[in-house]
Amino acid sequence: MDAFNLNFALARRQTAAPVVLLALLSTATLSTANATTYTLSKPDDVVVGEDQTIMTVYEDTLYDLARAYSLGSEELIRVNPSVDPWLPGAGKMLVVPGRHILPPGPHEGIVVNLPEHRLYYFPKPKRGGPIQVITYPVSIGKMDWRTPLGTTHVIQKQKDPTWYPPESVRKEHAEAGDPLPPKVGPGPDNPLGAYAMRLAAGNGTYLIHGTNNPIAVGLAVTHGCIRMYPDDVAALFPLIPVGTPVRLINVPVKVAWIDGELLLEAHPPVDAQGQSFEPDIDQFSDLLKAAVGDTTVAIHWDYAREVLQKADGVIATVGLEAELPTQSEAAPAPASTATAAAPADTARP
């Protein structure tokens, strides 16, 4: 496919994509604005949700809107960089990214993708019932408090948990002039919130729990635990039986094939301490090519690199599945044709 036809085809698909909905909403009505449970029409569905466009009213903040639309605060701020998160003002048009490519690997139990700051829960479908996925934004570990990777499981559930700060955490707070008691009981001062699910990882020291500081959900601010909005963890808690598998992954670049289109979703990568950093476009491009594999695809590399550089989590169509030329057509193949194994001048930034 030559460059002109690829550009034209991608432009048509981007224009035609049903991703923009207009709503005039205030924070007073946002608590029920967006569900996080999606029913899959078939088992191999890989994309859920939809992006929206909303108009602010004077009392809005991006932090309130993020919580109402099941987003971490950074998710909403990243795609609306020119808007003041505390004082956006009335009449501002905001993009609300609500479309997600499901994480790679087994779709069972809980999957947390650290760069995405997002949890996916795949409940076991009842016989004859629909296949569903439930997704929520989460916080992960901050500098020097790494959220572990790998497969683990839920070993305990607690309502109104008591927090016993580890000695290392107490030392950190003491050095900051904010000493902690040996234990913190249930209530508004408890950073675990009202619900906690203990994981087997780290000898049981890691939790999925609520928070008394919901504004920080979506950031790398925890001591390695996975923190959720209070209403989200309250909804998830009764659904999770002890023994539920939990998979913690680090996948900043996700791709999906939908009707011959290559969809790309990129998030800022995270380092070993859970901190986001600027993506290396060479490495991101390699991740994209690895994700595509041996599929013959015409990729718009300039646009793909732009999406990778933004790493804002908004899904974009960056390529089209290409047909291999027949033997009679192979000889005069044009130099501008790009595939997943494209020539060096087009395949790399």
Short mmCIF file of C-alpha atoms in Angstrom, two decimals:
data_model
loop_
_atom_site.label_atom_id
_atom_site.label_comp_id
_atom_site.label_asym_id
_atom_site.label_seq_id
_atom_site.Cartn_x
_atom_site.Cartn_y
_atom_site.Cartn_z
CA MET A 1 0.00 0.00 0.00
CA ASP A 2 1.60 3.28 -0.99
CA ALA A 3 1.99 6.16 1.45
CA PHE A 4 -0.76 8.31 -0.07
CA ASN A 5 -3.34 5.53 0.04
CA LEU A 6 -2.34 4.56 3.58
CA ASN A 7 -2.65 8.16 4.80
CA PHE A 8 -6.04 8.52 3.11
CA ALA A 9 -7.33 5.21 4.48
CA LEU A 10 -6.19 5.99 8.02
CA ALA A 11 -7.73 9.47 7.85
CA ARG A 12 -11.08 8.00 6.82
CA ARG A 13 -10.97 5.46 9.64
CA GLN A 14 -10.00 8.05 12.25
CA THR A 15 -12.80 10.37 11.10
CA ALA A 16 -15.37 7.61 11.01
CA ALA A 17 -14.49 6.11 14.38
CA PRO A 18 -17.37 6.47 16.89
CA VAL A 19 -15.26 7.97 19.64
CA VAL A 20 -16.79 11.36 20.36
CA LEU A 21 -19.85 11.91 22.49
CA LEU A 22 -20.88 15.34 23.72
CA ALA A 23 -22.29 15.77 27.21
CA LEU A 24 -22.98 18.82 29.31
CA LEU A 25 -22.41 17.65 32.84
CA SER A 26 -21.81 19.06 36.28
CA THR A 27 -20.00 17.38 39.14
CA ALA A 28 -23.31 17.05 40.99
CA THR A 29 -24.49 14.40 38.49
CA LEU A 30 -21.21 12.67 37.74
CA SER A 31 -21.31 9.82 40.24
CA THR A 32 -23.29 7.65 37.81
CA ALA A 33 -21.85 9.05 34.60
CA ASN A 34 -19.72 6.11 33.52
CA ALA A 35 -19.87 2.41 34.31
CA THR A 36 -16.73 0.31 34.54
CA THR A 37 -18.33 -3.04 33.68
CA TYR A 38 -18.22 -4.08 30.04
CA THR A 39 -19.97 -7.06 28.45
CA LEU A 40 -18.01 -8.68 25.63
CA SER A 41 -20.04 -9.67 22.61
CA LYS A 42 -17.64 -12.58 21.92
CA PRO A 43 -14.78 -14.22 23.83
CA ASP A 44 -12.05 -12.79 21.60
CA ASP A 45 -13.11 -9.15 21.98
CA VAL A 46 -10.06 -7.09 22.92
CA VAL A 47 -11.31 -3.48 22.99
CA VAL A 48 -13.84 -2.09 25.48
CA GLY A 49 -15.32 1.31 26.31
CA GLU A 50 -15.41 4.54 24.37
CA ASP A 51 -13.74 7.93 24.40
CA GLN A 52 -15.92 10.93 25.08
CA THR A 53 -15.85 14.70 24.85
CA ILE A 54 -17.46 16.69 27.64
CA MET A 55 -17.90 20.37 28.41
CA THR A 56 -16.95 21.67 31.85
CA VAL A 57 -19.07 23.82 34.13
CA TYR A 58 -17.61 26.35 36.54
CA GLU A 59 -17.43 24.09 39.62
CA ASP A 60 -15.57 21.25 37.87
CA THR A 61 -12.01 20.18 38.57
CA LEU A 62 -10.17 17.55 36.53
CA TYR A 63 -9.69 15.53 39.73
CA ASP A 64 -13.44 15.33 40.32
CA LEU A 65 -14.10 14.54 36.67
CA ALA A 66 -11.42 11.83 36.63
CA ARG A 67 -13.02 10.07 39.58
CA ALA A 68 -16.49 10.35 38.08
CA TYR A 69 -15.35 8.81 34.78
CA SER A 70 -13.33 5.99 36.39
CA LEU A 71 -9.97 7.53 35.48
CA GLY A 72 -6.85 8.30 37.44
CA SER A 73 -6.19 12.01 37.70
CA GLU A 74 -3.07 11.81 35.53
CA GLU A 75 -5.01 9.98 32.79
CA LEU A 76 -7.34 12.94 32.34
CA ILE A 77 -4.67 15.61 32.81
CA ARG A 78 -2.33 13.96 30.29
CA VAL A 79 -4.84 14.13 27.43
CA ASN A 80 -5.89 17.69 28.30
CA PRO A 81 -2.47 19.30 28.92
CA SER A 82 -3.55 22.88 28.26
CA VAL A 83 -6.31 22.82 30.90
CA ASP A 84 -5.69 23.91 34.51
CA PRO A 85 -6.62 20.78 36.54
CA TRP A 86 -7.88 22.82 39.51
CA LEU A 87 -9.55 25.70 37.67
CA PRO A 88 -10.48 24.55 34.17
CA GLY A 89 -13.30 27.12 33.97
CA ALA A 90 -16.69 26.76 32.37
CA GLY A 91 -17.15 25.82 28.73
CA LYS A 92 -13.87 23.92 28.26
CA MET A 93 -14.04 20.90 25.97
CA LEU A 94 -12.25 17.91 27.51
CA VAL A 95 -11.32 14.56 26.02
CA VAL A 96 -12.24 11.72 28.39
CA PRO A 97 -10.27 8.58 27.40
CA GLY A 98 -12.49 5.63 28.20
CA ARG A 99 -11.50 3.15 25.48
CA HIS A 100 -9.09 0.37 26.47
CA ILE A 101 -7.29 -2.50 24.79
CA LEU A 102 -7.49 -5.42 27.17
CA PRO A 103 -4.12 -6.49 28.61
CA PRO A 104 -2.26 -9.38 26.95
CA GLY A 105 -2.14 -12.82 28.53
CA PRO A 106 -4.85 -14.84 30.26
CA HIS A 107 -8.09 -12.98 30.87
CA GLU A 108 -8.88 -14.41 34.28
CA GLY A 109 -8.93 -13.08 37.80
CA ILE A 110 -7.30 -9.69 38.37
CA VAL A 111 -4.74 -8.16 36.02
CA VAL A 112 -2.96 -4.90 36.96
CA ASN A 113 -0.98 -3.12 34.23
CA LEU A 114 1.43 -0.82 36.06
CA PRO A 115 2.19 1.73 33.26
CA GLU A 116 -1.52 2.05 32.66
CA HIS A 117 -2.27 2.48 36.38
CA ARG A 118 -5.30 0.28 35.76
CA LEU A 119 -6.83 -2.89 37.19
CA TYR A 120 -8.89 -5.34 35.14
CA TYR A 121 -11.08 -8.00 36.73
CA PHE A 122 -12.38 -10.90 34.65
CA PRO A 123 -15.12 -12.64 36.66
CA LYS A 124 -15.83 -16.28 35.84
CA PRO A 125 -18.89 -16.24 33.55
CA LYS A 126 -21.91 -18.16 34.72
CA ARG A 127 -23.05 -20.99 32.50
CA GLY A 128 -24.78 -19.40 29.56
CA GLY A 129 -24.10 -15.94 30.95
CA PRO A 130 -22.21 -13.06 29.33
CA ILE A 131 -18.45 -12.61 29.44
CA GLN A 132 -17.60 -9.42 31.32
CA VAL A 133 -14.60 -7.34 32.32
CA ILE A 134 -14.57 -4.73 35.08
CA THR A 135 -11.85 -2.08 35.08
CA TYR A 136 -10.74 0.59 37.54
CA PRO A 137 -7.88 3.11 37.85
CA VAL A 138 -5.32 2.41 40.57
CA SER A 139 -2.22 3.86 42.21
CA ILE A 140 1.03 1.90 42.27
CA GLY A 141 4.30 2.04 44.23
CA LYS A 142 6.35 5.23 44.39
CA MET A 143 10.12 5.74 44.34
CA ASP A 144 11.95 3.09 46.42
CA TRP A 145 8.67 1.24 47.09
CA ARG A 146 8.30 -1.06 44.12
CA THR A 147 5.00 -2.75 43.27
CA PRO A 148 6.03 -6.35 42.46
CA LEU A 149 5.58 -7.99 39.07
CA GLY A 150 4.44 -11.53 38.41
CA THR A 151 1.58 -13.82 39.36
CA THR A 152 0.17 -14.01 42.87
CA HIS A 153 -3.28 -14.41 44.45
CA VAL A 154 -5.60 -13.02 47.12
CA ILE A 155 -4.98 -14.67 50.50
CA GLN A 156 -7.17 -12.55 52.80
CA LYS A 157 -9.99 -10.00 52.71
CA GLN A 158 -10.64 -7.41 55.41
CA LYS A 159 -13.45 -4.91 55.90
CA ASP A 160 -12.49 -1.89 58.04
CA PRO A 161 -8.87 -3.02 58.30
CA THR A 162 -6.40 -1.84 60.89
CA TRP A 163 -3.15 -0.50 59.48
CA TYR A 164 0.12 -1.50 61.13
CA PRO A 165 2.71 0.78 59.49
CA PRO A 166 5.98 -1.10 58.80
CA GLU A 167 9.03 0.24 60.59
CA SER A 168 10.43 1.53 57.30
CA VAL A 169 7.26 3.57 56.67
CA ARG A 170 7.24 4.92 60.24
CA LYS A 171 10.87 5.97 59.81
CA GLU A 172 10.06 7.77 56.55
CA HIS A 173 7.20 9.69 58.18
CA ALA A 174 9.26 10.53 61.26
CA GLU A 175 12.02 11.98 59.09
CA ALA A 176 9.39 14.10 57.34
CA GLY A 177 8.11 15.43 60.69
CA ASP A 178 4.91 13.38 60.54
CA PRO A 179 5.32 10.54 63.09
CA LEU A 180 2.93 7.60 62.87
CA PRO A 181 1.50 5.51 65.72
CA PRO A 182 2.21 1.74 65.79
CA LYS A 183 -1.27 1.08 64.47
CA VAL A 184 -4.14 3.04 62.89
CA GLY A 185 -7.66 1.74 63.40
CA PRO A 186 -10.60 2.01 61.00
CA GLY A 187 -11.77 5.51 60.20
CA PRO A 188 -10.96 8.61 58.16
CA ASP A 189 -7.27 8.61 59.15
CA ASN A 190 -6.64 5.09 57.91
CA PRO A 191 -4.86 5.14 54.51
CA LEU A 192 -6.16 1.64 53.73
CA GLY A 193 -9.72 2.91 53.51
CA ALA A 194 -12.64 0.64 54.32
CA TYR A 195 -11.61 -2.47 52.34
CA ALA A 196 -8.37 -4.39 51.81
CA MET A 197 -7.41 -7.56 49.94
CA ARG A 198 -4.07 -9.07 50.90
CA LEU A 199 -1.85 -10.65 48.25
CA ALA A 200 0.55 -13.55 48.69
CA ALA A 201 3.35 -11.48 47.11
CA GLY A 202 6.05 -10.24 49.46
CA ASN A 203 5.02 -12.55 52.30
CA GLY A 204 1.63 -10.89 52.46
CA THR A 205 2.90 -7.32 52.71
CA TYR A 206 1.11 -6.08 49.56
CA LEU A 207 -2.55 -5.13 49.45
CA ILE A 208 -5.23 -4.00 47.06
CA HIS A 209 -7.09 -1.46 49.16
CA GLY A 210 -9.07 1.77 49.31
CA THR A 211 -7.75 5.16 50.37
CA ASN A 212 -8.50 8.23 52.46
CA ASN A 213 -6.80 10.37 49.78
CA PRO A 214 -8.71 9.67 46.54
CA ILE A 215 -7.15 12.60 44.67
CA ALA A 216 -3.91 10.58 44.42
CA VAL A 217 -5.46 7.57 42.65
CA GLY A 218 -3.68 7.03 39.35
CA LEU A 219 -0.29 8.21 40.64
CA ALA A 220 2.84 6.39 41.81
CA VAL A 221 2.36 7.33 45.46
CA THR A 222 1.87 4.12 47.45
CA HIS A 223 4.37 2.03 49.41
CA GLY A 224 4.04 -0.74 46.85
CA CYS A 225 0.33 -1.46 47.40
CA ILE A 226 -2.41 -1.03 44.81
CA ARG A 227 -4.74 1.77 45.85
CA MET A 228 -8.29 2.30 44.54
CA TYR A 229 -11.01 4.93 44.84
CA PRO A 230 -13.24 4.20 47.91
CA ASP A 231 -16.36 3.53 45.84
CA ASP A 232 -14.44 1.34 43.38
CA VAL A 233 -12.92 -0.94 46.01
CA ALA A 234 -16.30 -1.14 47.75
CA ALA A 235 -17.81 -2.45 44.49
CA LEU A 236 -14.93 -4.86 43.75
CA PHE A 237 -14.45 -6.27 47.26
CA PRO A 238 -17.57 -8.51 47.43
CA LEU A 239 -16.84 -9.93 43.95
CA ILE A 240 -13.37 -11.28 44.80
CA PRO A 241 -13.11 -14.67 46.51
CA VAL A 242 -9.99 -15.61 48.45
CA GLY A 243 -7.70 -17.46 46.06
CA THR A 244 -8.44 -15.19 43.07
CA PRO A 245 -5.35 -15.08 40.84
CA VAL A 246 -3.68 -11.68 40.47
CA ARG A 247 -1.23 -10.91 37.65
CA LEU A 248 0.91 -7.76 37.85
CA ILE A 249 2.37 -6.76 34.47
CA ASN A 250 4.44 -3.95 32.95
CA VAL A 251 3.11 -3.40 29.41
CA PRO A 252 3.31 0.23 28.23
CA VAL A 253 2.43 -0.54 24.59
CA LYS A 254 -0.71 -2.51 23.69
CA VAL A 255 -1.97 -3.33 20.19
CA ALA A 256 -5.12 -4.90 18.79
CA TRP A 257 -6.46 -5.93 15.40
CA ILE A 258 -10.03 -4.83 14.68
CA ASP A 259 -11.46 -5.42 11.18
CA GLY A 260 -8.04 -5.22 9.58
CA GLU A 261 -6.98 -2.10 11.47
CA LEU A 262 -3.97 -1.96 13.78
CA LEU A 263 -4.91 -0.13 16.99
CA LEU A 264 -2.20 1.24 19.26
CA GLU A 265 -2.49 2.28 22.92
CA ALA A 266 0.64 3.68 24.59
CA HIS A 267 1.26 4.73 28.20
CA PRO A 268 4.32 6.27 29.84
CA PRO A 269 6.68 3.46 30.84
CA VAL A 270 7.50 2.96 34.51
CA ASP A 271 10.89 2.23 36.02
CA ALA A 272 11.78 -0.33 38.71
CA GLN A 273 10.48 2.04 41.40
CA GLY A 274 7.12 2.56 39.71
CA GLN A 275 7.94 6.07 38.46
CA SER A 276 6.76 7.12 35.00
CA PHE A 277 9.37 8.49 32.62
CA GLU A 278 9.55 9.84 29.07
CA PRO A 279 9.38 7.01 26.52
CA ASP A 280 12.38 6.14 24.36
CA ILE A 281 10.86 6.17 20.89
CA ASP A 282 13.37 3.65 19.51
CA GLN A 283 12.46 1.20 22.26
CA PHE A 284 8.73 1.93 21.92
CA SER A 285 8.94 1.35 18.15
CA ASP A 286 10.64 -1.99 18.81
CA LEU A 287 7.83 -2.89 21.23
CA LEU A 288 5.25 -2.03 18.56
CA LYS A 289 7.01 -4.21 15.97
CA ALA A 290 7.32 -7.06 18.45
CA ALA A 291 3.60 -6.80 19.27
CA VAL A 292 2.70 -6.89 15.56
CA GLY A 293 4.89 -9.96 15.03
CA ASP A 294 4.81 -11.63 11.64
CA THR A 295 1.53 -10.08 10.53
CA THR A 296 1.88 -8.25 7.23
CA VAL A 297 0.80 -4.71 7.96
CA ALA A 298 1.19 -1.29 6.42
CA ILE A 299 2.15 0.95 9.34
CA HIS A 300 2.07 4.74 9.16
CA TRP A 301 5.33 5.08 11.09
CA ASP A 302 5.33 8.87 11.37
CA TYR A 303 1.89 8.78 12.98
CA ALA A 304 2.75 5.72 15.09
CA ARG A 305 5.82 7.49 16.48
CA GLU A 306 3.66 10.52 17.29
CA VAL A 307 1.24 8.31 19.24
CA LEU A 308 4.14 6.60 21.02
CA GLN A 309 5.70 9.96 21.91
CA LYS A 310 2.45 11.27 23.40
CA ALA A 311 1.88 8.04 25.36
CA ASP A 312 -1.43 9.45 26.58
CA GLY A 313 -3.42 6.22 26.54
CA VAL A 314 -5.74 7.29 23.70
CA ILE A 315 -6.19 4.48 21.18
CA ALA A 316 -5.23 5.35 17.59
CA THR A 317 -5.35 3.47 14.27
CA VAL A 318 -1.76 3.40 13.02
CA GLY A 319 -1.83 0.71 10.36
CA LEU A 320 -3.84 -1.50 8.08
CA GLU A 321 -3.47 -5.20 7.44
CA ALA A 322 -1.85 -5.63 4.03
CA GLU A 323 -2.20 -8.47 1.56
CA LEU A 324 0.96 -10.18 0.42
CA PRO A 325 1.53 -9.64 -3.32
CA THR A 326 1.05 -12.59 -5.62
CA GLN A 327 4.10 -14.08 -7.29
CA SER A 328 3.39 -12.17 -10.49
CA GLU A 329 3.06 -8.90 -8.55
CA ALA A 330 6.10 -9.40 -6.30
CA ALA A 331 8.78 -8.23 -8.75
CA PRO A 332 7.58 -4.64 -9.34
CA ALA A 333 6.76 -4.03 -5.64
CA PRO A 334 7.05 -0.26 -4.91
CA ALA A 335 9.82 0.90 -2.59
CA SER A 336 7.35 2.74 -0.31
CA THR A 337 5.56 -0.43 0.87
CA ALA A 338 5.96 -0.86 4.67
CA THR A 339 5.41 -4.01 6.71
CA ALA A 340 6.16 -5.05 10.22
CA ALA A 341 9.65 -5.89 8.94
CA ALA A 342 10.00 -2.65 7.01
CA PRO A 343 13.24 -1.30 5.53
CA ALA A 344 15.42 0.58 7.96
CA ASP A 345 14.54 4.01 6.59
CA THR A 346 10.82 3.55 7.31
CA ALA A 347 10.75 1.06 10.15
CA ARG A 348 12.76 3.03 12.68
CA PRO A 349 12.57 6.61 13.84
#
